[in-house]
PDB file of C-alpha atoms in Angstrom:
ATOM      1  CA  ARG A 810      81.717  30.661 100.253  1.00 79.00           C
ATOM      2  CA  LEU A 811      80.663  29.093  96.945  1.00 86.00           C
ATOM      3  CA  GLY A 812      84.262  28.728  95.805  1.00 90.00           C
ATOM      4  CA  VAL A 813      84.560  31.907  93.744  1.00 94.00           C
ATOM      5  CA  ALA A 814      87.540  34.225  94.265  1.00 94.00           C
ATOM      6  CA  TYR A 815      87.708  37.697  92.764  1.00 94.00           C
ATOM      7  CA  VAL A 816      90.851  39.651  91.938  1.00 94.00           C
ATOM      8  CA  PRO A 817      89.583  43.197  91.323  1.00 90.00           C
ATOM      9  CA  GLU A 818      91.052  45.638  88.829  1.00 87.00           C
ATOM     10  CA  GLY A 819      91.977  47.988  91.677  1.00 80.00           C
ATOM     11  CA  ARG A 820      93.775  45.140  93.510  1.00 82.00           C
ATOM     12  CA  GLY A 821      91.920  45.669  96.792  1.00 87.00           C
ATOM     13  CA  VAL A 822      94.798  44.986  99.160  1.00 94.00           C
ATOM     14  CA  PHE A 823      94.442  46.135 102.741  1.00 94.00           C
ATOM     15  CA  PRO A 824      96.940  49.014 102.897  1.00 95.00           C
ATOM     16  CA  ASN A 825      97.438  48.903 106.676  1.00 95.00           C
ATOM     17  CA  LEU A 826      98.017  45.141 106.888  1.00 96.00           C
ATOM     18  CA  SER A 827     101.314  43.429 106.175  1.00 97.00           C
ATOM     19  CA  VAL A 828     101.734  41.056 103.263  1.00 97.00           C
ATOM     20  CA  ARG A 829     101.510  38.138 105.700  1.00 96.00           C
ATOM     21  CA  GLU A 830      98.361  39.560 107.328  1.00 96.00           C
ATOM     22  CA  ASN A 831      96.705  40.191 103.944  1.00 95.00           C
ATOM     23  CA  LEU A 832      97.253  36.534 103.034  1.00 96.00           C
ATOM     24  CA  VAL A 833      96.446  34.906 106.351  1.00 94.00           C
ATOM     25  CA  MET A 834      93.220  36.837 106.855  1.00 92.00           C
ATOM     26  CA  ALA A 835      91.822  35.329 103.645  1.00 86.00           C
ATOM     27  CA  ALA A 836      92.954  31.749 104.268  1.00 87.00           C
ATOM     28  CA  ARG A 837      90.270  29.111 104.475  1.00 84.00           C
ATOM     29  CA  ARG A 838      89.638  25.639 103.147  1.00 80.00           C
ATOM     30  CA  GLY A 839      87.925  25.212  99.811  1.00 71.00           C
ATOM     31  CA  VAL A 840      84.269  24.248  99.513  1.00 75.00           C
ATOM     32  CA  ASP A 841      85.281  20.597  99.310  1.00 77.00           C
ATOM     33  CA  GLY A 842      87.770  20.886 102.189  1.00 72.00           C
ATOM     34  CA  ARG A 843      90.783  21.308  99.883  1.00 75.00           C
ATOM     35  CA  ASN A 844      93.844  23.063 101.187  1.00 77.00           C
ATOM     36  CA  ASP A 845      96.040  23.023  98.061  1.00 80.00           C
ATOM     37  CA  TRP A 846      97.112  26.662  98.191  1.00 88.00           C
ATOM     38  CA  SER A 847      98.919  26.889 101.494  1.00 89.00           C
ATOM     39  CA  PHE A 848     100.813  29.960 102.616  1.00 93.00           C
ATOM     40  CA  GLU A 849     104.032  28.177 101.598  1.00 94.00           C
ATOM     41  CA  ARG A 850     102.751  27.450  98.097  1.00 93.00           C
ATOM     42  CA  VAL A 851     101.745  31.075  97.603  1.00 94.00           C
ATOM     43  CA  MET A 852     105.253  32.100  98.723  1.00 95.00           C
ATOM     44  CA  GLU A 853     106.767  29.695  96.182  1.00 94.00           C
ATOM     45  CA  THR A 854     104.512  31.117  93.489  1.00 93.00           C
ATOM     46  CA  PHE A 855     105.364  34.730  94.383  1.00 94.00           C
ATOM     47  CA  PRO A 856     108.962  34.847  95.710  1.00 93.00           C
ATOM     48  CA  ARG A 857     108.853  38.670  95.658  1.00 93.00           C
ATOM     49  CA  LEU A 858     106.148  38.598  98.314  1.00 94.00           C
ATOM     50  CA  LYS A 859     108.246  36.318 100.490  1.00 94.00           C
ATOM     51  CA  GLU A 860     110.892  39.066 100.583  1.00 94.00           C
ATOM     52  CA  ARG A 861     108.275  41.602 101.737  1.00 95.00           C
ATOM     53  CA  LEU A 862     106.236  39.708 104.330  1.00 96.00           C
ATOM     54  CA  THR A 863     106.428  42.514 106.889  1.00 96.00           C
ATOM     55  CA  ASN A 864     105.772  45.332 104.409  1.00 97.00           C
ATOM     56  CA  LEU A 865     102.353  46.956 104.538  1.00 96.00           C
ATOM     57  CA  GLY A 866     100.103  46.663 101.502  1.00 95.00           C
ATOM     58  CA  ALA A 867     100.509  50.396 100.868  1.00 94.00           C
ATOM     59  CA  GLN A 868     104.295  49.989 100.694  1.00 96.00           C
ATOM     60  CA  LEU A 869     104.191  47.591  97.753  1.00 95.00           C
ATOM     61  CA  SER A 870     104.563  48.440  94.076  1.00 92.00           C
ATOM     62  CA  GLY A 871     101.533  47.987  91.830  1.00 91.00           C
ATOM     63  CA  GLY A 872     102.868  44.663  90.579  1.00 92.00           C
ATOM     64  CA  GLU A 873     103.511  43.414  94.096  1.00 94.00           C
ATOM     65  CA  GLN A 874     100.008  44.478  95.121  1.00 95.00           C
ATOM     66  CA  GLN A 875      98.619  42.497  92.201  1.00 94.00           C
ATOM     67  CA  MET A 876     100.640  39.444  93.247  1.00 94.00           C
ATOM     68  CA  LEU A 877      99.296  39.873  96.778  1.00 96.00           C
ATOM     69  CA  SER A 878      95.731  40.153  95.498  1.00 95.00           C
ATOM     70  CA  ILE A 879      96.083  36.960  93.444  1.00 96.00           C
ATOM     71  CA  GLY A 880      97.829  35.176  96.323  1.00 95.00           C
ATOM     72  CA  ARG A 881      95.056  36.200  98.703  1.00 95.00           C
ATOM     73  CA  ALA A 882      92.445  34.848  96.292  1.00 95.00           C
ATOM     74  CA  LEU A 883      94.332  31.554  96.012  1.00 95.00           C
ATOM     75  CA  MET A 884      94.405  31.217  99.812  1.00 93.00           C
ATOM     76  CA  THR A 885      90.623  30.708  99.638  1.00 92.00           C
ATOM     77  CA  HIS A 886      91.156  27.548  97.534  1.00 91.00           C
ATOM     78  CA  PRO A 887      88.689  28.631  94.862  1.00 93.00           C
ATOM     79  CA  GLU A 888      86.927  26.513  92.293  1.00 92.00           C
ATOM     80  CA  LEU A 889      86.797  29.620  90.063  1.00 94.00           C
ATOM     81  CA  ILE A 890      89.003  32.695  90.098  1.00 95.00           C
ATOM     82  CA  VAL A 891      87.850  35.868  88.326  1.00 96.00           C
ATOM     83  CA  LEU A 892      90.739  38.100  87.226  1.00 95.00           C
ATOM     84  CA  ASP A 893      89.641  41.605  86.255  1.00 94.00           C
ATOM     85  CA  GLU A 894      92.373  43.429  84.304  1.00 91.00           C
ATOM     86  CA  ALA A 895      95.093  41.556  86.206  1.00 89.00           C
ATOM     87  CA  THR A 896      97.908  43.077  84.124  1.00 90.00           C
ATOM     88  CA  GLU A 897      96.625  46.645  83.762  1.00 89.00           C
ATOM     89  CA  GLY A 898      99.324  49.281  84.215  1.00 87.00           C
ATOM     90  CA  LEU A 899     102.079  46.853  85.234  1.00 89.00           C
ATOM     91  CA  ALA A 900     105.685  46.675  84.051  1.00 89.00           C
ATOM     92  CA  PRO A 901     106.337  44.120  81.266  1.00 91.00           C
ATOM     93  CA  LEU A 902     108.371  41.793  83.523  1.00 91.00           C
ATOM     94  CA  ILE A 903     105.564  41.730  86.085  1.00 90.00           C
ATOM     95  CA  VAL A 904     102.991  41.189  83.329  1.00 91.00           C
ATOM     96  CA  ALA A 905     104.936  38.132  82.134  1.00 92.00           C
ATOM     97  CA  ASP A 906     105.045  36.824  85.701  1.00 91.00           C
ATOM     98  CA  ILE A 907     101.293  37.321  86.162  1.00 92.00           C
ATOM     99  CA  TRP A 908     100.555  35.431  82.924  1.00 93.00           C
ATOM    100  CA  ARG A 909     102.859  32.624  84.111  1.00 92.00           C
ATOM    101  CA  VAL A 910     100.895  32.402  87.350  1.00 92.00           C
ATOM    102  CA  ILE A 911      97.590  32.382  85.452  1.00 92.00           C
ATOM    103  CA  GLY A 912      98.930  29.376  83.567  1.00 91.00           C
ATOM    104  CA  ASP A 913      99.865  27.711  86.869  1.00 90.00           C
ATOM    105  CA  ILE A 914      96.375  28.380  88.229  1.00 91.00           C
ATOM    106  CA  ARG A 915      94.758  26.765  85.192  1.00 90.00           C
ATOM    107  CA  ALA A 916      97.177  23.814  85.381  1.00 89.00           C
ATOM    108  CA  ALA A 917      96.122  23.339  89.011  1.00 88.00           C
ATOM    109  CA  GLY A 918      92.567  22.769  87.798  1.00 89.00           C
ATOM    110  CA  ILE A 919      91.085  26.071  88.942  1.00 92.00           C
ATOM    111  CA  ALA A 920      88.633  27.522  86.441  1.00 93.00           C
ATOM    112  CA  THR A 921      89.637  31.035  85.414  1.00 93.00           C
ATOM    113  CA  LEU A 922      87.562  33.866  84.048  1.00 94.00           C
ATOM    114  CA  ILE A 923      89.897  36.488  82.620  1.00 92.00           C
ATOM    115  CA  VAL A 924      88.880  40.014  81.689  1.00 91.00           C
ATOM    116  CA  ASP A 925      91.824  41.723  79.993  1.00 88.00           C
ATOM    117  CA  ARG A 926      92.510  44.131  77.155  1.00 85.00           C
ATOM    118  CA  ASP A 927      95.352  41.978  75.812  1.00 87.00           C
ATOM    119  CA  TYR A 928      93.055  39.671  73.886  1.00 88.00           C
ATOM    120  CA  ARG A 929      95.957  37.827  72.240  1.00 89.00           C
ATOM    121  CA  LYS A 930      97.277  36.647  75.601  1.00 90.00           C
ATOM    122  CA  VAL A 931      93.794  35.775  76.787  1.00 90.00           C
ATOM    123  CA  LEU A 932      93.047  33.755  73.652  1.00 91.00           C
ATOM    124  CA  ALA A 933      96.403  31.946  73.893  1.00 89.00           C
ATOM    125  CA  ARG A 934      95.684  30.915  77.504  1.00 87.00           C
ATOM    126  CA  SER A 935      92.014  30.064  77.389  1.00 90.00           C
ATOM    127  CA  ASP A 936      89.785  27.254  76.208  1.00 91.00           C
ATOM    128  CA  ARG A 937      86.766  29.414  75.440  1.00 93.00           C
ATOM    129  CA  ALA A 938      86.341  33.114  74.704  1.00 93.00           C
ATOM    130  CA  LEU A 939      83.499  35.583  74.727  1.00 91.00           C
ATOM    131  CA  VAL A 940      83.673  39.035  73.145  1.00 90.00           C
ATOM    132  CA  LEU A 941      81.164  41.556  74.414  1.00 87.00           C
ATOM    133  CA  GLN A 942      80.176  44.767  72.693  1.00 86.00           C
ATOM    134  CA  LYS A 943      77.990  47.118  74.721  1.00 87.00           C
ATOM    135  CA  GLY A 944      76.948  44.212  76.935  1.00 88.00           C
ATOM    136  CA  GLN A 945      75.977  41.920  74.051  1.00 92.00           C
ATOM    137  CA  ALA A 946      77.856  38.752  73.117  1.00 93.00           C
ATOM    138  CA  VAL A 947      79.152  39.237  69.574  1.00 93.00           C
ATOM    139  CA  LEU A 948      81.614  36.340  69.378  1.00 92.00           C
ATOM    140  CA  ALA A 949      81.771  33.212  71.475  1.00 94.00           C
ATOM    141  CA  GLY A 950      83.243  29.760  71.243  1.00 95.00           C
ATOM    142  CA  PRO A 951      86.509  27.880  71.465  1.00 95.00           C
ATOM    143  CA  SER A 952      89.384  30.373  71.756  1.00 93.00           C
ATOM    144  CA  ASP A 953      91.053  29.130  68.564  1.00 94.00           C
ATOM    145  CA  ASP A 954      87.830  29.698  66.610  1.00 94.00           C
ATOM    146  CA  VAL A 955      87.355  33.184  68.057  1.00 93.00           C
ATOM    147  CA  ALA A 956      90.993  34.069  67.299  1.00 92.00           C
ATOM    148  CA  ALA A 957      90.566  32.919  63.681  1.00 92.00           C
ATOM    149  CA  ASP A 958      87.250  34.712  63.147  1.00 92.00           C
ATOM    150  CA  PRO A 959      87.756  37.627  60.715  1.00 90.00           C
ATOM    151  CA  ALA A 960      85.099  39.626  62.581  1.00 90.00           C
ATOM    152  CA  LEU A 961      87.328  39.780  65.687  1.00 89.00           C
ATOM    153  CA  ALA A 962      89.402  42.669  64.348  1.00 84.00           C
ATOM    154  CA  GLY A 963      86.297  44.766  63.749  1.00 85.00           C
ATOM    155  CA  PHE A 964      84.985  44.252  67.251  1.00 85.00           C
ATOM    156  CA  LEU A 965      88.294  44.969  68.974  1.00 79.00           C
ATOM    157  CA  GLY A 966      89.364  47.831  66.746  1.00 69.00           C
ATOM    158  CA  VAL A 967      92.562  46.147  65.556  1.00 58.00           C
TER     159      VAL A 967
END
């Protein structure tokens, strides 16, 4: 209700609902009455889902479930979307598509909080970065500064 949408690591699709039902059940206007992410816009963003509207959530591949989870979050017209390991375990073509959509989300003016192991992609698509080690912030600042910090490799084991 405060304009925050969450895309969980485990995707969280409703397995017994169709793609259409998963999307429509989440649809609501944004906190400021916005309705930018209509069903049609989500279908344009994820053409694969459009082909599977009658399929149940359980019948989708992992990548399609992730697209559905992101689409469902967008149907709430969030001010902030939290993406937890959005590309984990997905095929490279799907991963590229998910990163494209994350770029589209940012371009639409929706704040994004991305938790992902692929720190290079996160740093390339973010304004600010925070590196945590055992719950403590060890690096923080503009993404370019964090990427250039020599300490980064030590914290991420690269």
